[in-house]
Amino acid sequence: MTRDEENLLTRRYLLWCYKSTKEALDRIDRKFTQVQVDRNLLNSLENEAVSYACSELGEKIESFKKYIQDKEKSGLEEKYVDFKKEVLQPEYIYLQLRLRAVEKAIGIFLGDGELAKIQNLYENEMSRRILEARDH
């Protein structure tokens, strides 16, 4: 194996490590950002809905409230052992530490500028997936 081939394999592996770790962490963290946005949406919906006399609309809004509550509960359970004391789950701590370790390794093996490139690739890929999703 040539040095270039070895470098490509190392880069691909670090890219995979970054992607898989970041995705796992994002699956938890995005629930909290989504809940913030959802609450804002709910507030707007409730304010606008008062001008409509429609029981089905009220049911949909109540369903959305339940969805938000369930999402928040799920996020809290995945992230915290004890939310009130802000004690994090061991898995969540592991993912945070692993991501930092992967980012350091990228700098060591690929150079400091590669981390920003890989982060950009990741964000572009996540945006592409959202825009191309057909199931929602």
Rosetta silent file (secondary structure, phi, psi, omega in degrees, C-alpha in Angstrom):
SEQUENCE: MTRDEENLLTRRYLLWCYKSTKEALDRIDRKFTQVQVDRNLLNSLENEAVSYACSELGEKIESFKKYIQDKEKSGLEEKYVDFKKEVLQPEYIYLQLRLRAVEKAIGIFLGDGELAKIQNLYENEMSRRILEARDH
SCORE:     score description
SCORE:     0.000 S_00000001
   1 L     0.000  134.767  179.312    0.000    0.000    0.000 S_00000001
   2 L   -80.190  166.062  178.615    1.296    3.407   -0.932 S_00000001
   3 H   -63.167  -38.409  177.518    1.426    6.347    1.462 S_00000001
   4 H   -63.417  -42.141  178.056   -1.363    8.062   -0.527 S_00000001
   5 H   -63.480  -41.812  178.249   -3.598    4.985   -0.217 S_00000001
   6 H   -63.197  -42.158  178.469   -2.922    4.837    3.502 S_00000001
   7 H   -63.133  -40.911  178.461   -3.758    8.528    3.865 S_00000001
   8 H   -64.130  -42.506  178.717   -7.045    8.052    1.974 S_00000001
   9 H   -65.415  -39.961  177.511   -8.039    5.124    4.181 S_00000001
  10 H   -63.330  -45.061 -179.998   -7.156    7.093    7.309 S_00000001
  11 H   -61.562  -45.606  179.897   -9.175   10.071    6.081 S_00000001
  12 H   -61.559  -42.118 -179.779  -12.179    7.900    5.260 S_00000001
  13 H   -64.668  -44.071  178.874  -12.049    6.210    8.653 S_00000001
  14 H   -66.185  -35.841  175.503  -11.827    9.519   10.496 S_00000001
  15 H   -62.288  -45.072  177.546  -14.656   10.883    8.373 S_00000001
  16 H   -63.139  -44.453  178.958  -16.776    7.843    9.314 S_00000001
  17 H   -58.910  -45.362  179.871  -15.834    8.210   13.008 S_00000001
  18 H   -62.100  -51.111 -177.152  -16.817   11.872   12.952 S_00000001
  19 H   -58.815  -50.329 -175.694  -20.086   11.230   11.107 S_00000001
  20 H   -66.833  -39.005  179.471  -21.245    8.318   13.248 S_00000001
  21 H   -70.625  -45.412 -179.334  -20.355   10.005   16.536 S_00000001
  22 H   -63.883  -40.072  177.618  -21.804   13.383   15.565 S_00000001
  23 H   -60.927  -43.742 -179.535  -25.030   11.751   14.337 S_00000001
  24 H   -63.695  -42.125  178.387  -25.477    9.908   17.640 S_00000001
  25 H   -68.375  -42.328  178.936  -24.924   13.087   19.641 S_00000001
  26 H   -62.470  -35.097  179.679  -27.162   15.112   17.312 S_00000001
  27 H   -57.982  -33.098  178.159  -30.003   12.574   17.702 S_00000001
  28 H   -83.966  -52.919 -173.362  -30.163   13.558   21.359 S_00000001
  29 H   -63.920  -33.653 -177.008  -29.308   17.264   21.175 S_00000001
  30 H   -66.510  -23.150  177.560  -31.660   18.093   18.330 S_00000001
  31 H   -61.504  -36.253 -178.459  -34.653   17.159   20.476 S_00000001
  32 H   -72.384  -40.772  177.554  -33.889   20.149   22.694 S_00000001
  33 H   -70.180  -36.647  178.305  -33.543   22.609   19.819 S_00000001
  34 H   -65.371  -38.813  179.197  -36.653   21.165   18.177 S_00000001
  35 H   -62.988  -39.632  177.448  -38.646   21.586   21.385 S_00000001
  36 H   -60.870  -46.655  179.784  -37.681   25.275   21.496 S_00000001
  37 H   -66.434  -44.077 -179.466  -38.851   25.753   17.913 S_00000001
  38 H   -59.782  -40.178  178.424  -41.956   23.612   18.461 S_00000001
  39 H   -63.474  -38.488  176.940  -42.983   25.711   21.475 S_00000001
  40 H   -64.358  -44.411  177.869  -42.662   28.837   19.369 S_00000001
  41 H   -61.705  -43.787  179.657  -44.773   27.232   16.636 S_00000001
  42 H   -59.805  -44.880  178.786  -47.327   26.108   19.209 S_00000001
  43 H   -58.137  -45.771  178.186  -47.583   29.615   20.617 S_00000001
  44 H   -63.144  -43.523  179.230  -48.210   31.006   17.128 S_00000001
  45 H   -61.062  -46.143 -179.064  -50.760   28.301   16.368 S_00000001
  46 H   -62.971  -41.235  179.037  -52.648   28.904   19.596 S_00000001
  47 H   -64.972  -40.575 -179.045  -52.709   32.670   19.010 S_00000001
  48 H   -75.672  -32.756 -173.729  -53.955   32.280   15.439 S_00000001
  49 H   -69.715  -20.329 -177.653  -56.430   29.482   16.221 S_00000001
  50 L   -61.929  -23.220 -179.430  -58.572   31.641   18.519 S_00000001
  51 L   -84.960    1.727  178.845  -60.157   33.259   15.473 S_00000001
  52 L  -118.750  132.668  175.981  -61.421   29.869   14.228 S_00000001
  53 L   -99.844   86.423 -174.770  -64.259   27.951   15.817 S_00000001
  54 L  -147.228  114.559 -178.078  -63.211   24.443   14.900 S_00000001
  55 H   -65.983  -33.434  178.931  -62.941   21.506   17.298 S_00000001
  56 H   -63.895  -36.530  177.198  -60.711   19.565   14.898 S_00000001
  57 H   -63.468  -44.566  177.421  -58.208   22.429   14.952 S_00000001
  58 H   -60.153  -40.011  177.960  -58.184   22.330   18.753 S_00000001
  59 H   -63.903  -41.638  179.312  -57.576   18.560   18.644 S_00000001
  60 H   -64.953  -39.932  178.952  -54.648   19.009   16.261 S_00000001
  61 H   -66.713  -42.027  177.177  -53.112   21.646   18.509 S_00000001
  62 H   -63.198  -37.980  176.792  -53.548   19.409   21.566 S_00000001
  63 H   -63.655  -40.078  177.888  -51.940   16.560   19.638 S_00000001
  64 H   -65.191  -40.180  176.601  -49.010   18.834   18.795 S_00000001
  65 H   -58.338  -45.480  179.548  -48.674   19.765   22.499 S_00000001
  66 H   -62.981  -42.449  177.617  -48.493   16.058   23.396 S_00000001
  67 H   -57.582  -44.462  179.707  -45.910   15.489   20.666 S_00000001
  68 H   -64.080  -45.517  179.863  -43.751   18.297   22.123 S_00000001
  69 H   -60.839  -44.087 -179.987  -44.079   16.917   25.659 S_00000001
  70 H   -64.431  -40.931  179.442  -43.139   13.412   24.514 S_00000001
  71 H   -63.877  -44.587 -179.918  -40.143   14.679   22.556 S_00000001
  72 H   -63.684  -43.558  179.263  -38.887   16.690   25.522 S_00000001
  73 H   -61.001  -44.796  179.109  -39.339   13.738   27.897 S_00000001
  74 H   -61.047  -45.256  178.807  -37.468   11.456   25.512 S_00000001
  75 H   -61.806  -44.162  179.529  -34.610   13.940   25.161 S_00000001
  76 H   -61.983  -41.105  179.701  -34.328   14.418   28.910 S_00000001
  77 H   -67.304  -36.698 -179.739  -34.216   10.646   29.469 S_00000001
  78 H   -74.184  -30.789 -174.838  -31.558   10.154   26.801 S_00000001
  79 H   -94.389  -34.395 -172.103  -29.351   13.007   28.004 S_00000001
  80 E  -120.860  140.796  167.042  -29.741   12.996   31.780 S_00000001
  81 E   -77.450  -41.656  178.942  -29.665   10.481   34.594 S_00000001
  82 E  -141.103  102.578 -176.700  -31.063   13.277   36.782 S_00000001
  83 L   -63.186  -41.914 -176.579  -32.211   16.405   34.966 S_00000001
  84 L   -60.608  -35.626  178.929  -32.763   18.445   38.137 S_00000001
  85 L   -96.362    2.263 -178.244  -29.139   17.924   39.180 S_00000001
  86 L    54.066   42.530  176.092  -27.958   18.041   35.549 S_00000001
  87 E   -90.033  116.510 -175.504  -26.295   14.632   35.864 S_00000001
  88 E   -78.569  151.336  173.265  -25.595   13.426   32.337 S_00000001
  89 L   -65.447  142.455  176.988  -26.098    9.881   31.092 S_00000001
  90 H   -56.258  -37.894  179.575  -22.807    7.961   30.733 S_00000001
  91 H   -63.818  -40.270  179.372  -23.597    7.302   27.046 S_00000001
  92 H   -65.977  -43.893  177.604  -24.059   11.016   26.411 S_00000001
  93 H   -60.782  -44.680  178.615  -20.779   11.841   28.165 S_00000001
  94 H   -57.519  -45.326 -179.307  -19.041    9.121   26.140 S_00000001
  95 H   -63.032  -41.094  177.712  -20.344   10.576   22.876 S_00000001
  96 H   -61.880  -46.504 -179.427  -19.159   14.069   23.827 S_00000001
  97 H   -66.030  -40.487  179.463  -15.702   12.771   24.734 S_00000001
  98 H   -63.054  -43.179  179.424  -15.515   10.588   21.644 S_00000001
  99 H   -60.818  -44.417  177.905  -16.399   13.513   19.370 S_00000001
 100 H   -61.086  -41.066  179.648  -13.661   15.642   20.950 S_00000001
 101 H   -65.337  -41.007  178.283  -11.177   12.783   20.561 S_00000001
 102 H   -63.816  -43.540  179.126  -12.128   12.293   16.896 S_00000001
 103 H   -61.561  -40.576  176.680  -11.750   16.021   16.248 S_00000001
 104 H   -64.648  -42.694 -179.595   -8.281   15.972   17.821 S_00000001
 105 H   -63.321  -37.397  177.005   -7.323   12.909   15.801 S_00000001
 106 H   -59.419  -44.752  177.782   -8.420   14.622   12.592 S_00000001
 107 H   -61.793  -41.130 -178.415   -6.032   17.472   13.387 S_00000001
 108 H   -69.096  -49.081 -173.459   -3.197   15.070   14.156 S_00000001
 109 H   -84.741  -29.688 -172.953   -3.618   12.748   11.173 S_00000001
 110 H  -116.850  -14.322 -178.508   -5.000   15.101    8.537 S_00000001
 111 L   104.518  155.194 -173.721   -3.972   18.579    9.609 S_00000001
 112 H   -60.959  -36.174 -177.162   -5.769   21.399   11.345 S_00000001
 113 H   -71.216  -19.373 -176.316   -7.693   22.640    8.303 S_00000001
 114 H   -70.731  -29.564 -179.721   -9.355   19.269    7.658 S_00000001
 115 H   -60.074  -47.095  179.050  -11.641   19.435   10.677 S_00000001
 116 H   -61.053  -38.310  178.678  -13.479   22.456    9.274 S_00000001
 117 H   -65.174  -43.396 -179.500  -13.778   20.701    5.895 S_00000001
 118 H   -67.833  -40.494  176.949  -15.188   17.547    7.492 S_00000001
 119 H   -61.471  -40.628  178.097  -17.616   19.554    9.633 S_00000001
 120 H   -65.642  -42.867  176.879  -18.789   21.355    6.492 S_00000001
 121 H   -58.816  -43.659 -179.595  -19.213   18.054    4.624 S_00000001
 122 H   -61.190  -49.513 -179.013  -21.272   16.724    7.533 S_00000001
 123 H   -63.105  -40.086  177.227  -23.563   19.765    7.659 S_00000001
 124 H   -62.820  -41.613  179.481  -24.025   19.693    3.895 S_00000001
 125 H   -65.381  -43.017  179.587  -24.906   15.994    4.024 S_00000001
 126 H   -64.406  -40.720  177.541  -27.425   16.474    6.841 S_00000001
 127 H   -64.875  -41.694  178.391  -29.051   19.362    4.942 S_00000001
 128 H   -60.875  -44.131  179.518  -29.160   17.283    1.758 S_00000001
 129 H   -59.915  -42.863 -179.435  -30.860   14.414    3.613 S_00000001
 130 H   -63.297  -46.877 -176.803  -33.500   16.749    5.005 S_00000001
 131 H   -68.824  -27.693 -178.860  -34.221   18.317    1.625 S_00000001
 132 H   -94.320   -6.797 -178.323  -34.384   14.956   -0.132 S_00000001
 133 L   -60.993  136.456 -177.045  -36.473   13.158    2.508 S_00000001
 134 L  -112.117   -6.066 -172.536  -39.689   11.839    1.068 S_00000001
 135 L   -90.776   -0.376 -179.491  -41.327   10.375    4.178 S_00000001
 136 L  -119.779    0.000    0.000  -42.621   13.601    5.801 S_00000001
